[in-house]
Every structure is written in C-alpha cells, then in structure tokens.
Amino acid sequence: MRLERLTPAHLDALEALEAAGQVHPWKRATLARALADDTLDVWGAWRDATLLGHAVLAWLPFEAELQAITVAPQVRRQGVAGILLAHLVTRARQRGAERLLLEVRESNAPALALYRRYGFDEDGRRRGYYSPAEARGGVREAAILMSRPLAVRAVD
Ligand SMILES: CC(C)(COP(=O)(O)OP(=O)(O)OC[C@H]1O[C@@H](n2cnc3c(N)ncnc32)[C@H](O)[C@@H]1OP(=O)(O)O)[C@@H](O)C(=O)NCCC(=O)NCCS
C-alpha cells in the first residue's frame, strides 16, 4: 500500500470511494473544492491503481482537524484507516500542530473504536448536530468531539 497526496486529477476515484464507503458521502463539488484547497491535506491510500481509503486534514492556527476518513468496504479491518491516521499524526506534528481534533456521529461505533484505539479522547458532545441517520428513525444525532494531543513531551 502507498500513501499519496490527492490532487484534482484524483476526483473520479475519490468520488467513487465516497459513494461506496460513506452513508452520507461528500458531493462531487465538495470533494473538488477540498482537492483544490491549500488549507486542506487530502491523502489517499492506494494499492496499485485502486484507491482503498482517504483522509482529509484541515490546518487550523494551532491545531489540525480530521474532517473525513473513509475506507472502501471490501478492505475494512485490514489497517488502512490506522495507516492513514498514523500518517496524518506525523504530518500534523511536523507542522507544529498541538492537537488533532475531530467530530463523529455518536452511532458510528467503528469510527469511535478506531479513534479510541489511536489515542483520541472525548472532549464533549454537540446535541442534535447531525441530520438523522436512516437507521436511527428520524432522530437527529449528537456529535462526539474528540482530540488527541500531539506535542512531544520535553524531557526534563
Ligand atoms: C471507520 C473506518 C474508517 C475504519 O477503517 P478501517 O480501515 O476498517 O480501520 P482499521 O482496519 O485501520 O482499524 C483499526 C482499529 O480500529 C478499530 N475498528 C475499526 N473498525 C472497527 C469496527 N467495525 N468495529 C470495531 N472496531 C473497529 C479496531 O480497534 C481496529 O483494530 P483491529 O482491527 O486490530 O481490531 C471505516 O469503517 C469506514 O470507512 N467507515 C465509513 C466511513 C466513516 O464512518 N468514517 C468516519 C467518520 S467520517
């Protein structure tokens, strides 16, 4: 598997992955804007010519925010998201970000398990933040806010 920064040339592959892998996929125009946006890093995990997963990192003044991570359904639980996350943690540290932030639907058990496994802790919740997931019968969902510190502790 190789990791590569995605560019506008990868829009078709990115759109197909989103459609296959997300219950609420980003629209093509949103993906195109993300690929052209200098304040975002969009990374892809590839096997040969197949895009297996992607992750979007936004640069904030002192922090970085994971805005999306999606892995193709047929290659889940094979470590693709973990590899992408580890890479983004390294990138964010290199840029001097102090924390990596994210928000996730409270019903998204796989993503919550992933983030906890990779050192994210819950900071709080925003009630009613997300539009209803179909499986949740029309009830708006809370966002769980999570973060992971990135600063390397100084040795005394
Ligand atoms: C969440 C998601 C990105 C995980 O991708 P993945 O490549 O399957 O994750 P990994 O294989 O790297 O998993 C790493 C660890 O996360 C946890 N994890 C991941 N998926 C899990 C699941 N379905 N159930 C329980 N734990 C899970 C496990 O601890 C796993 O380690 P293990 O397999 O050794 O037990 C993937 O399920 C996905 O694309 N979901 C749809 C999109 C989404 O919800 N994105 C996040 C919000 S935007």
PDB file of N, CA and C in Angstrom, residues 17 19 28 53 93 106 110 120 122-123:
ATOM      1  N   LEU A  17     -15.032   6.299  -4.231  1.00  0.00           N
ATOM      2  CA  LEU A  17     -14.776   5.767  -2.880  1.00  0.00           C
ATOM      3  C   LEU A  17     -15.787   6.321  -1.880  1.00  0.00           C
ATOM      4  N   ALA A  19     -18.811   7.403  -2.474  1.00  0.00           N
ATOM      5  CA  ALA A  19     -20.142   6.830  -2.743  1.00  0.00           C
ATOM      6  C   ALA A  19     -20.243   5.408  -2.192  1.00  0.00           C
ATOM      7  N   ARG A  28     -19.676  15.624  -5.158  1.00  0.00           N
ATOM      8  CA  ARG A  28     -18.537  15.811  -6.059  1.00  0.00           C
ATOM      9  C   ARG A  28     -17.972  17.242  -5.959  1.00  0.00           C
ATOM     10  N   GLY A  53      -8.595   4.040   0.477  1.00  0.00           N
ATOM     11  CA  GLY A  53      -9.093   4.890   1.555  1.00  0.00           C
ATOM     12  C   GLY A  53      -8.579   6.299   1.372  1.00  0.00           C
ATOM     13  N   ARG A  93       2.217  16.774  13.427  1.00  0.00           N
ATOM     14  CA  ARG A  93       3.346  17.060  14.339  1.00  0.00           C
ATOM     15  C   ARG A  93       4.417  17.866  13.622  1.00  0.00           C
ATOM     16  N   GLU A 106     -22.477   9.930  17.132  1.00  0.00           N
ATOM     17  CA  GLU A 106     -22.463   9.054  18.308  1.00  0.00           C
ATOM     18  C   GLU A 106     -22.783   7.601  17.957  1.00  0.00           C
ATOM     19  N   PRO A 110     -17.784   1.865  14.603  1.00  0.00           N
ATOM     20  CA  PRO A 110     -16.456   1.557  14.056  1.00  0.00           C
ATOM     21  C   PRO A 110     -15.500   2.748  14.151  1.00  0.00           C
ATOM     22  N   PHE A 120      -7.437   9.011  20.794  1.00  0.00           N
ATOM     23  CA  PHE A 120      -8.336  10.163  20.913  1.00  0.00           C
ATOM     24  C   PHE A 120      -9.238   9.981  22.143  1.00  0.00           C
ATOM     25  N   GLU A 122     -12.646  11.711  24.389  1.00  0.00           N
ATOM     26  CA  GLU A 122     -13.838  12.548  24.192  1.00  0.00           C
ATOM     27  C   GLU A 122     -13.703  13.857  24.972  1.00  0.00           C
ATOM     28  N   ASP A 123     -13.993  14.986  24.289  1.00  0.00           N
ATOM     29  CA  ASP A 123     -13.943  16.302  24.939  1.00  0.00           C
ATOM     30  C   ASP A 123     -15.338  16.828  25.264  1.00  0.00           C
TER      31      ASP A 123
END
